Structure formats: structure tokens, C-alpha cells
Amino acid sequence: MKSDNKINITADACIVGSGCGGGVCARVLAEAGMKVVLVEEGGYFKAEDFTQREDDAYQKMYQHRAGLATDDLSFTILEGKTVGGSTTINWTTSLRTPRFVLDHWEKDLYLEQYSYNELVPYFEKVERYLNIHPEPYERHNENNRIVYDGARALGYHSFASGRNVDGCIECGFCGLGCSYDVKLSVNLTYIPDAEKAGAQVIPRARAERITINGKVKSVEGNLLAVESDTVTGSFSIDAPIVIVAASAINTPVLLLKSKLANSNGRVGSTLTLHPTTAVLGLFDRIIDPGYGIPQSAVCDEFMNYRNDGGGYWIEGVPVHPALAAISLPEFGERHRKLMESYRHIGASIVLVKDTDSHGRVQINEYGRPVIRYSIGDRDLRYLREGLETAARIHFAAGAREVGTLHVRKTIFGSPEEIPVKLTAAKYGPNEICMYSAHPLSSCRMGVDPRTSVVKPDGETHEVPGLYICDGSILPTSLGVNPQLTILAVAEKIAEGIVDKL
Ligand SMILES: Cc1cc2nc3c(=O)[nH]c(=O)nc-3n(C[C@H](O)[C@H](O)[C@H](O)COP(=O)(O)OP(=O)(O)OC[C@H]3O[C@@H](n4cnc5c(N)ncnc54)[C@H](O)[C@@H]3O)c2cc1C
């Protein structure tokens, strides 16, 4: 029922956010016959809306127009704001949670429900539904071959990662939304299937608070204009079950604003970022780092190689011109010259699995996220090691020169220069460009209500019927790209909610 631009609906379940967690829950609950309403802050875009322009996509579909950062501006954090969540603008890498991570969850954190054997059927289910498969060698672009071939030339293990696509034409614009409807992201799979089963999806609807009235919960918020964040109305959804699936940054924000599920102070307090930086190589041949399949090759040789639960991972990364211009460590004329070499630049990312770093999401007086992250000594050692390995991989793949994203120019003319210059380089906040497209674990699941926010079934320890189902509940950092893990965990949680009812 809609009147005076105020929507009031009563439902069996209200879901906040339509990414991996929200999309899966919407489909599973709606197909089980529940009346589901899903509110999503971002717009509901179709293939024709994806213009393949960076300025347009970052404005339209990224949280804070791709300008979200930690409070000291040392990490840029990328997240989606659109139906389908970050999957609509992600790079399609689809990998299972590493076995050593799941063993840790099972044996050290007593999460037997998330052991390797328990999760395999859910991985398989998602892999079938999203057609996840690795690409054959000839489909890797030049940029990904740097990682794939360069690693092997040095005797390191590399492989082709799985991707959730069907009929990909290798245009390279996955990160700006797929214009060809071939990326099997949540907006093209779980959400339409949920709608077919009767779920109501309300785009441009930002939840501002959740209130509890006995068994009923009300999700209240604002309706937003299509092209801006101007408030055009309000909504209130009443339901006995509310599932918050707003991402590892925005889920704690909503819970903190609502003053819910946080007696132990754990909401937002255990954020991981999967700290990421890049190495750029200058090649004589054309690499075209923005074209072709964006991310299809991985070097995993150094993940958990010391059996300490840490380590790093190296992947190809798509770099379109605007992103290249922001990232290149030069100014003025020298910057222009470097940009003229854009087609000859190869780019790889080094991603460190968080072990001793500390992150936290809080809110300021306006209810906006304040994100803090300090990198630990061990994680920093792996970051430095990762830069060295990635630089060597670029030389092995034929680079003429290799550089890092240090603010003070750090460029190697040969592999021999790498250790000396990396030892001299600085690694403090804002000394090197750092990114995260994988924030996780800010509202962890656990068996102990004193140290975790949700139970293993996704329900908050404190409020019956209030669930969280997104990257925020993962018990630890993964060390790999997270979408397949979040989707599989969400399938299990959604199935559990239906069984319980
Ligand atoms: C550029 C980029 C590339 C990536 N590439 C890969 C990759 O190749 N492989 C991989 O595995 N992972 C990748 N990721 C990460 C992956 O997509 C995310 O980890 C995953 O989608 C997170 O799922 P989620 O359900 O936690 O949140 P999201 O998918 O981010 O969904 C959360 C949704 O909630 C909405 N929301 C937030 N607050 C509110 C509110 N108050 N009210 C209503 N709605 C709200 C948001 O708008 C968003 O749509 C990438 C991410 C980015 C940004």
C-alpha cells in the first residue's frame, strides 16, 4: 500500500541489501513460499544502463562514488551500491574458501557447521547455478598472462580461477556492470528468481534504522531519487524476520544506528580488509590492462606457506584509464608521459590475508561510517614480500621496468634492484596506495555470545528473528576473493531459516 510517498508493508521477512547475502536469502525464502520484501539503497540497472564509462559507473553504482576510505585516507574501500550489490560491478573471480581456513573455523572456532565437508554441497550448488568455470589458457588477456606465465617461469604455482559467466565476450568492463547480460551476478540470477517467486524488490530505498516491537521488527528508511540521494519519501516494513545483508561496512553501520545486537561491543569491531596494493610493469609489447577478461589468473604459491594462517596472493587486475591516472605515482608532464604508455602497462595486485591487523567500523554523529584499520607487523611483512614476488613475476614475464604504488617513486630497472629499494621504501599510512574490495568479518559469527555478533545459523545472539547474512559474518579473513564463500554461507543460512520456520 502506498500513499503520500510513504510505503508501509507487512511481510514474513524483510531483507536489507541485495548483494551476495541478500540475493540468496531473497530467492531461498521466496521460493519457500514466504512473503519477502527486499530494500536496496542502489538503483536497479539493466544492461542498457551500463555505459562502460568509469565516471558514470563509479557515480551510479559504487558506495560513496568509489571514494569510501579509512579515516586516515590510507585505504580506499570499494563496494557496490546497486541491485546485485558488489557482484554487479565485480570482476567475476569465483573461488572456494581455502581448506586451511575452513579447518581453522571448524577446529579452532568450533564452527563444525562450516567445515570443508559441510560446505562442499553449497559450493557445488552455487557453482552449478552461476556456471562457475575456469577460462582456457587462450582466453587470458596479456595482463593475466603476466601472473600466469611469469609465476610459472619462476617455478611458482599459478592457476586459472573460476568465473561466473555464460557467453563472456571478453570486453573487459565487468567492473562497470555487464552490458551484455553474460556475467551471472546476483542482479541477473538470484534477484530475478526471487521476484519470479513473489519477492518484492524496492530499489533506491535506504534502511536507516530497525526497531523491535515484541516479535515484530520494523525496518524504516528513506526512498531516494533515481539519479541522486535526494530523499523523496519514506518506507516502513514490518516483519518477524529481518535479515541485514548490507555488506561488511554498512551492516554494522545500520546496527550501530539502531543500537541493536551490540551489548558486547563487537558490532563493527573485527573488520578485515584483505589489504591490497599493486605492482605495475612497463612492457615493450601492448598489454592493454583494461581489455579482455579482467581477472582470470592467480599465483597462490605464498598463501599459508609458513602454516601460520597468513600469506599473500597475486592476481591480475583490470586497470581502466581513470583508475590508471589516479594510481600512477607521478605528476604533471611525467604523469602525462606515463599515461601515454598506458597500453604497455601491466598491473597485478598483491592481497594479504589479515592475521594481526586490526579494523573497526564505527559511526559519526551523522550516522556515517568511520573506518579504522591498522596493519599488523606480520601482515606488513607479507605485503613487502608480496611486492617483491610480484615485481619478480613482472620481470619474468618480460617487463622492462617495474614500479610499486609508493608515494615516493619506487621503480626497479632490474630484479637485482628490488630488495634494496623495497627495504628503503616506507610503508606507513599514505606512504603507499592501499585498497580493499574485500571488507569482511565486521559482525562475526561464533559460538560464544561474548565475542561474536551472530550464532552459526546467522541469527544475532541478542535479538531473536534478527539475522545477518553477508560478508560481515565470516569468522575470519579468507585470503581469497570472497563472493563464492559468501554465497555458499548464505545458501546454508537461508536454508536454515526456512527449516526453522
Ligand atoms: C570492484 C570490485 C571487484 C570485486 N571483484 C571480486 C571478484 O572478482 N571476486 C570476488 O569473489 N569478489 C569480488 N569483489 C567482492 C565481492 O563482490 C563482495 O565481497 C561481495 O559482493 C559482498 O557481498 P555482501 O552480500 O557482503 O555485500 P554487497 O554485495 O556489497 O551488497 C550489499 C548491498 O547492500 C546495499 N545497502 C547497504 N546499506 C544499505 C541500507 N542501509 N539500506 C539498503 N541497502 C543497503 C548496498 O547498496 C549493496 O547493494 C569485488 C568487489 C568490488 C567492489
XYZ file of C-alpha atoms and ligand atoms in Angstrom:
554
model
C 0.000 0.000 0.000
C 1.487 3.366 -0.988
C 0.256 6.822 -0.009
C 1.880 10.277 0.119
C 5.192 8.782 -0.830
C 5.234 6.548 2.198
C 5.370 2.824 1.735
C 4.043 0.599 4.552
C 4.234 -3.144 4.061
C 3.835 -6.151 6.323
C 5.835 -9.203 5.273
C 7.165 -12.518 6.550
C 10.734 -11.329 6.053
C 12.421 -8.028 5.242
C 15.912 -8.138 3.746
C 18.203 -5.099 3.696
C 20.679 -5.161 0.799
C 20.647 -7.175 -2.428
C 24.233 -8.427 -2.856
C 25.530 -11.947 -2.231
C 23.848 -12.426 1.143
C 20.620 -10.542 0.419
C 20.138 -12.023 -3.052
C 20.486 -15.618 -1.883
C 18.153 -15.095 1.097
C 15.524 -13.407 -1.093
C 15.467 -16.300 -3.520
C 15.512 -19.136 -0.993
C 12.880 -17.615 1.307
C 10.579 -16.535 -1.544
C 10.802 -19.949 -3.204
C 9.834 -21.492 0.132
C 6.596 -19.502 -0.063
C 7.433 -16.631 2.304
C 6.334 -13.067 1.604
C 9.683 -11.336 1.155
C 10.380 -7.613 0.798
C 13.928 -6.556 -0.087
C 15.061 -2.940 0.238
C 18.168 -1.808 -1.628
C 19.840 1.581 -1.444
C 21.128 1.485 -5.023
C 19.317 1.548 -8.360
C 18.039 -1.440 -10.347
C 20.097 -1.163 -13.523
C 19.762 -3.134 -16.742
C 22.300 -3.947 -19.467
C 21.452 -0.779 -21.389
C 22.288 1.357 -18.311
C 25.888 0.085 -18.178
C 27.681 2.655 -20.325
C 31.236 1.251 -19.952
C 32.317 4.690 -18.709
C 34.259 4.872 -15.454
C 32.873 8.259 -14.368
C 29.299 7.111 -14.881
C 29.707 3.709 -13.186
C 31.593 4.940 -10.117
C 28.986 7.684 -9.554
C 25.996 5.437 -10.101
C 26.921 2.082 -8.653
C 29.754 2.419 -6.109
C 29.343 3.296 -2.427
C 30.380 6.925 -1.823
C 31.050 7.237 -5.588
C 34.116 4.969 -5.127
C 35.540 7.441 -2.592
C 34.933 5.444 0.607
C 38.131 5.349 2.657
C 39.534 4.688 6.099
C 39.543 7.708 8.433
C 43.235 8.413 7.714
C 42.580 8.047 3.947
C 45.220 5.321 3.742
C 42.858 2.663 2.289
C 40.321 3.203 -0.481
C 37.442 0.776 0.046
C 35.390 -0.304 -2.963
C 31.838 -1.599 -2.537
C 28.776 -1.678 -4.744
C 25.572 0.310 -4.328
C 23.155 -1.250 -6.770
C 20.733 -4.153 -7.050
C 23.045 -7.175 -7.036
C 25.378 -5.365 -4.624
C 29.081 -5.563 -5.313
C 28.553 -8.570 -7.612
C 27.051 -6.266 -10.257
C 30.353 -4.421 -10.519
C 32.832 -7.119 -9.531
C 35.432 -8.920 -11.612
C 33.915 -12.440 -11.618
C 36.694 -14.347 -9.830
C 34.929 -17.216 -8.075
C 36.983 -19.351 -5.704
C 36.132 -21.681 -2.848
C 37.302 -20.828 0.663
C 40.791 -22.308 1.133
C 40.815 -25.607 3.005
C 43.142 -24.327 5.761
C 40.693 -21.507 6.544
C 37.729 -23.866 6.846
C 39.792 -26.235 9.033
C 40.553 -23.276 11.319
C 36.856 -22.378 11.544
C 35.947 -25.983 12.323
C 38.706 -26.945 14.744
C 39.734 -23.717 16.481
C 36.483 -21.748 16.368
C 34.166 -24.783 16.879
C 32.115 -23.933 13.807
C 31.554 -27.555 12.748
C 28.659 -26.393 10.528
C 31.231 -24.678 8.307
C 33.755 -27.480 7.914
C 35.025 -28.286 4.436
C 32.745 -31.329 4.158
C 29.690 -29.364 5.306
C 30.278 -26.556 2.812
C 31.148 -28.575 -0.303
C 27.484 -29.216 -1.272
C 26.789 -25.464 -1.018
C 29.839 -24.576 -3.116
C 28.683 -27.099 -5.709
C 25.152 -25.711 -5.706
C 26.342 -22.134 -6.305
C 28.915 -23.245 -8.902
C 26.191 -25.041 -10.878
C 23.704 -22.166 -10.638
C 26.247 -19.490 -11.663
C 28.052 -21.628 -14.257
C 31.372 -21.095 -12.460
C 34.267 -22.406 -14.522
C 37.926 -21.520 -15.234
C 38.879 -19.998 -18.576
C 41.091 -21.932 -21.013
C 44.609 -20.527 -21.475
C 43.902 -18.795 -24.792
C 41.214 -16.608 -23.153
C 43.531 -14.993 -20.584
C 44.389 -11.442 -21.639
C 48.016 -10.252 -21.720
C 47.648 -8.743 -18.269
C 46.609 -12.009 -16.642
C 49.274 -13.927 -18.553
C 51.864 -11.861 -16.698
C 50.758 -13.600 -13.493
C 50.013 -16.976 -15.030
C 53.221 -17.297 -17.085
C 55.542 -15.085 -15.021
C 54.852 -17.105 -11.860
C 55.445 -20.412 -13.647
C 58.687 -19.132 -15.160
C 59.932 -18.667 -11.586
C 58.678 -22.113 -10.515
C 55.680 -20.778 -8.551
C 52.197 -22.267 -8.704
C 49.605 -20.341 -10.725
C 46.189 -21.331 -11.999
C 43.125 -20.098 -13.874
C 40.429 -19.021 -11.412
C 36.736 -19.849 -11.784
C 34.375 -17.201 -13.206
C 30.594 -16.780 -13.027
C 29.874 -16.035 -16.677
C 27.989 -17.600 -19.567
C 28.979 -16.444 -23.058
C 31.513 -13.799 -21.961
C 32.728 -11.762 -24.952
C 35.935 -10.600 -23.168
C 35.122 -6.862 -23.390
C 36.825 -6.120 -20.051
C 34.123 -3.965 -18.445
C 32.835 -6.342 -15.710
C 33.728 -3.732 -13.077
C 31.423 -1.163 -14.670
C 28.430 -3.510 -14.991
C 27.993 -6.119 -17.734
C 26.413 -4.569 -20.836
C 25.793 -7.988 -22.394
C 23.909 -9.816 -19.600
C 26.531 -12.573 -19.573
C 28.045 -12.009 -16.128
C 25.956 -14.163 -13.812
C 25.940 -11.641 -10.992
C 23.223 -11.562 -8.322
C 21.159 -8.916 -10.187
C 20.747 -11.355 -13.103
C 20.290 -14.596 -11.157
C 19.146 -14.703 -7.539
C 17.162 -11.442 -7.669
C 15.061 -12.186 -10.794
C 14.432 -15.717 -9.494
C 13.333 -14.286 -6.143
C 10.991 -11.888 -7.967
C 9.564 -14.765 -10.005
C 8.783 -16.476 -6.701
C 6.942 -13.358 -5.481
C 9.625 -11.342 -3.649
C 9.164 -7.578 -3.828
C 12.385 -5.672 -4.534
C 12.355 -1.945 -3.702
C 15.405 -0.185 -5.197
C 16.555 3.292 -4.091
C 15.326 2.506 -0.558
C 17.897 3.050 2.194
C 17.196 1.470 5.579
C 18.012 3.968 8.350
C 17.037 2.014 11.468
C 15.478 -1.157 12.742
C 13.166 -1.092 15.758
C 11.893 -4.060 17.743
C 8.282 -4.264 18.893
C 7.917 -7.669 20.532
C 8.196 -10.299 17.831
C 7.706 -7.768 15.039
C 10.584 -5.717 13.731
C 10.202 -2.546 11.674
C 12.761 -1.597 9.065
C 12.376 2.115 8.453
C 14.134 4.260 5.945
C 14.088 6.713 3.078
C 13.169 6.439 -0.571
C 15.761 8.142 -2.767
C 15.587 9.844 -6.159
C 16.789 7.729 -9.076
C 19.708 9.951 -10.048
C 20.712 11.365 -6.646
C 20.465 10.660 -2.945
C 17.702 13.257 -2.504
C 15.019 11.863 -0.190
C 11.661 11.535 -1.964
C 9.693 9.574 0.594
C 9.915 7.002 3.352
C 9.148 3.353 3.994
C 8.407 1.082 6.888
C 8.428 -2.702 6.538
C 7.100 -4.796 9.443
C 8.190 -8.419 9.649
C 9.004 -11.041 12.277
C 12.231 -11.817 10.440
C 14.715 -9.172 9.367
C 17.907 -10.107 7.535
C 20.578 -7.427 7.356
C 22.739 -8.021 4.280
C 24.141 -4.551 3.678
C 27.870 -5.515 3.483
C 30.727 -5.587 5.974
C 30.727 -1.785 6.151
C 27.017 -0.962 6.045
C 25.642 -3.798 8.174
C 27.489 -2.610 11.297
C 26.506 0.971 10.420
C 22.793 0.040 10.408
C 23.065 -1.995 13.629
C 25.001 0.756 15.406
C 22.456 3.365 14.305
C 19.678 1.067 15.548
C 21.558 0.298 18.793
C 20.957 -3.409 18.308
C 22.841 -6.667 18.968
C 25.822 -4.861 20.432
C 25.845 -5.343 24.229
C 29.294 -6.917 23.928
C 30.603 -4.045 21.760
C 31.501 -6.452 18.938
C 29.432 -4.916 16.130
C 31.923 -3.468 13.650
C 34.891 -4.251 15.863
C 36.604 -7.038 13.921
C 36.703 -5.690 10.370
C 39.192 -7.261 7.964
C 40.146 -5.583 4.673
C 42.300 -8.106 2.779
C 44.896 -5.313 2.304
C 45.703 -4.870 -1.358
C 48.289 -2.939 -3.311
C 49.578 -3.174 -6.866
C 52.711 -3.595 -8.925
C 52.888 -2.021 -12.383
C 55.214 -3.212 -15.138
C 56.175 -1.356 -18.299
C 56.364 -3.723 -21.266
C 57.571 -3.300 -24.844
C 54.570 -5.259 -26.076
C 50.987 -3.996 -25.786
C 49.241 -5.233 -22.634
C 46.022 -3.155 -22.679
C 45.287 -3.675 -18.984
C 41.641 -2.642 -19.285
C 40.596 -5.034 -22.030
C 39.830 -8.732 -22.137
C 38.790 -10.875 -19.175
C 39.669 -8.711 -16.172
C 40.789 -11.224 -13.600
C 41.401 -14.827 -14.554
C 44.823 -15.898 -13.187
C 46.184 -16.318 -9.677
C 49.553 -17.144 -8.113
C 48.776 -18.857 -4.774
C 52.294 -20.144 -4.018
C 52.652 -17.931 -0.933
C 49.285 -18.378 0.766
C 49.770 -20.038 4.173
C 53.161 -21.323 3.030
C 54.545 -20.947 6.531
C 51.495 -22.611 8.078
C 50.763 -19.529 10.162
C 47.356 -18.779 8.613
C 48.767 -15.778 6.734
C 50.446 -15.046 3.453
C 49.635 -13.374 0.179
C 48.151 -13.978 -3.217
C 48.874 -12.310 -6.568
C 46.257 -11.676 -9.279
C 45.877 -9.746 -12.498
C 43.764 -6.618 -12.079
C 41.826 -4.617 -14.677
C 43.019 -1.032 -14.958
C 40.892 1.370 -16.966
C 42.337 4.790 -17.863
C 40.843 6.832 -14.980
C 41.995 4.298 -12.391
C 45.455 4.232 -14.019
C 45.647 8.028 -13.946
C 44.798 8.114 -10.226
C 47.214 5.320 -9.340
C 50.336 6.295 -11.293
C 52.865 7.860 -8.901
C 53.788 10.913 -10.971
C 52.666 14.488 -11.576
C 52.466 16.963 -14.470
C 54.492 16.284 -17.594
C 55.933 12.999 -16.268
C 52.412 11.799 -15.446
C 51.280 12.642 -18.982
C 54.212 10.696 -20.447
C 53.410 7.672 -18.305
C 49.752 7.833 -19.350
C 50.911 7.828 -22.975
C 52.403 4.396 -22.211
C 49.074 3.229 -20.754
C 48.629 0.434 -23.310
C 52.039 -1.000 -22.374
C 51.365 -1.158 -18.634
C 50.695 -4.468 -16.904
C 49.138 -4.497 -13.440
C 48.946 -7.135 -10.739
C 47.626 -6.929 -7.208
C 49.132 -8.333 -4.032
C 46.442 -9.280 -1.492
C 47.445 -10.102 2.080
C 45.327 -12.334 4.300
C 44.695 -10.387 7.520
C 46.097 -12.084 10.620
C 47.439 -9.477 13.058
C 45.895 -6.306 11.586
C 43.016 -4.523 13.324
C 39.980 -2.931 11.710
C 36.825 -1.337 13.034
C 33.650 0.266 11.682
C 32.042 2.957 13.837
C 29.605 5.761 13.070
C 29.948 9.514 13.387
C 27.315 11.963 14.639
C 25.605 11.885 11.225
C 25.378 8.096 11.202
C 28.067 7.804 8.506
C 30.788 5.122 8.635
C 34.108 5.882 10.289
C 36.508 3.100 9.338
C 39.807 2.476 11.098
C 42.426 -0.034 10.076
C 45.975 -0.549 11.219
C 48.116 -3.126 9.545
C 49.965 -5.600 11.799
C 53.680 -6.418 11.659
C 53.228 -9.886 10.219
C 50.745 -8.751 7.568
C 53.080 -5.912 6.631
C 55.979 -8.354 6.227
C 53.836 -10.382 3.847
C 52.881 -7.227 1.957
C 56.544 -6.368 1.396
C 57.336 -9.939 0.398
C 54.353 -9.920 -1.941
C 55.578 -6.753 -3.652
C 58.949 -8.366 -4.200
C 57.438 -11.549 -5.631
C 55.016 -9.648 -7.870
C 57.846 -7.450 -9.192
C 59.942 -10.545 -9.970
C 56.946 -12.098 -11.747
C 56.657 -8.990 -13.950
C 60.344 -9.185 -14.895
C 59.983 -12.903 -15.610
C 57.067 -12.035 -17.915
C 59.236 -9.561 -19.846
C 58.766 -6.188 -18.145
C 61.348 -3.523 -18.944
C 60.732 -1.632 -15.707
C 58.559 -2.355 -12.672
C 57.193 0.005 -10.024
C 55.073 -0.015 -6.885
C 52.395 2.443 -5.752
C 54.642 4.083 -3.167
C 54.113 7.815 -2.910
C 57.899 8.261 -3.141
C 58.695 6.820 -6.534
C 59.901 3.201 -6.231
C 60.916 1.876 -9.626
C 63.124 -1.118 -10.386
C 65.181 -1.319 -13.578
C 66.138 -4.952 -12.918
C 65.281 -7.765 -10.463
C 68.532 -7.032 -8.555
C 67.250 -3.588 -7.551
C 64.046 -4.925 -5.980
C 65.190 -5.882 -2.443
C 67.349 -2.784 -1.963
C 64.635 -0.346 -2.997
C 61.868 -2.165 -1.140
C 63.961 -2.092 2.034
C 64.458 1.650 1.669
C 60.758 2.282 0.939
C 58.272 3.370 3.613
C 55.057 1.552 4.434
C 53.209 3.789 6.911
C 49.720 5.207 6.278
C 49.641 7.098 2.973
C 53.224 6.113 2.068
C 51.846 3.511 -0.334
C 48.430 3.330 -2.057
C 46.325 0.634 -0.436
C 42.904 -0.665 -1.454
C 40.251 -3.070 -0.310
C 37.472 -4.561 -2.411
C 37.019 -7.339 0.161
C 35.955 -5.890 3.527
C 34.692 -8.749 5.705
C 34.160 -10.082 9.235
C 32.902 -6.940 10.998
C 29.971 -8.776 12.702
C 31.487 -12.213 13.136
C 29.619 -15.431 13.728
C 30.706 -17.556 16.641
C 29.544 -19.930 19.314
C 30.402 -17.560 22.184
C 27.924 -14.662 22.630
C 30.584 -12.693 24.489
C 32.894 -12.495 21.496
C 30.651 -12.701 18.413
C 27.559 -10.992 16.974
C 25.678 -13.853 15.305
C 25.223 -17.546 16.005
C 26.355 -20.079 13.420
C 22.834 -20.007 11.922
C 23.132 -16.252 11.223
C 20.690 -15.112 13.937
C 22.033 -12.425 16.254
C 22.805 -13.713 19.733
C 20.680 -10.941 21.234
C 17.564 -10.443 19.099
C 15.520 -13.476 18.042
C 14.472 -13.156 14.398
C 17.162 -10.580 13.573
C 19.655 -12.187 11.205
C 22.800 -11.011 9.440
C 23.763 -12.662 6.185
C 26.619 -11.114 4.203
C 30.404 -10.800 4.245
C 30.300 -9.255 7.714
C 29.553 -12.561 9.458
C 32.525 -14.533 8.123
C 34.578 -15.626 11.140
C 37.936 -14.576 9.660
C 39.563 -13.113 6.609
C 39.662 -15.626 3.735
C 42.811 -14.776 1.824
C 40.884 -15.278 -1.443
C 38.226 -13.310 -3.317
C 35.109 -13.740 -1.191
C 31.967 -13.896 -3.345
C 31.713 -17.693 -3.610
C 32.224 -18.105 0.146
C 29.557 -15.507 0.979
C 27.099 -17.051 -1.493
C 27.655 -20.581 -0.147
C 27.380 -19.485 3.504
C 24.220 -17.510 2.614
C 22.668 -20.592 0.959
C 23.245 -22.509 4.182
C 21.857 -19.763 6.417
C 18.791 -19.173 4.220
C 18.067 -22.916 4.138
C 18.347 -22.953 7.949
C 15.851 -20.078 8.300
C 13.337 -21.897 6.112
C 13.858 -25.200 8.007
C 13.423 -23.465 11.349
C 10.107 -21.980 10.284
C 35.278 -3.549 -7.816
C 35.093 -4.845 -7.089
C 35.580 -6.014 -7.638
C 35.422 -7.230 -6.965
N 35.816 -8.387 -7.569
C 35.556 -9.574 -6.972
C 35.852 -10.796 -7.637
O 36.304 -10.824 -8.783
N 35.591 -11.960 -6.960
C 35.074 -11.967 -5.696
O 34.906 -13.053 -5.119
N 34.760 -10.825 -5.073
C 34.960 -9.641 -5.679
N 34.581 -8.487 -5.063
C 33.973 -8.570 -3.729
C 32.553 -9.174 -3.703
O 31.783 -8.706 -4.773
C 31.927 -8.825 -2.350
O 32.744 -9.372 -1.335
C 30.525 -9.377 -2.168
O 29.663 -8.956 -3.179
C 29.994 -8.905 -0.803
O 28.699 -9.419 -0.603
P 27.764 -8.796 0.520
O 26.473 -9.500 0.448
O 28.523 -8.806 1.793
O 27.608 -7.240 0.155
P 27.349 -6.481 -1.215
O 27.415 -7.415 -2.368
O 28.253 -5.319 -1.233
O 25.837 -5.990 -1.107
C 25.393 -5.087 -0.122
C 24.245 -4.266 -0.684
O 23.571 -3.629 0.404
C 23.171 -2.338 -0.011
N 22.995 -1.498 1.182
C 23.961 -1.042 2.007
N 23.416 -0.334 3.014
C 22.088 -0.332 2.806
C 20.992 0.243 3.516
N 21.168 0.938 4.637
N 19.739 0.063 3.004
C 19.554 -0.637 1.871
N 20.561 -1.208 1.166
C 21.809 -1.068 1.639
C 24.309 -1.868 -0.879
O 23.889 -0.816 -1.730
C 24.679 -3.148 -1.629
O 23.983 -3.237 -2.843
C 34.745 -7.258 -5.707
C 34.248 -6.076 -5.153
C 34.406 -4.882 -5.833
C 33.848 -3.632 -5.222
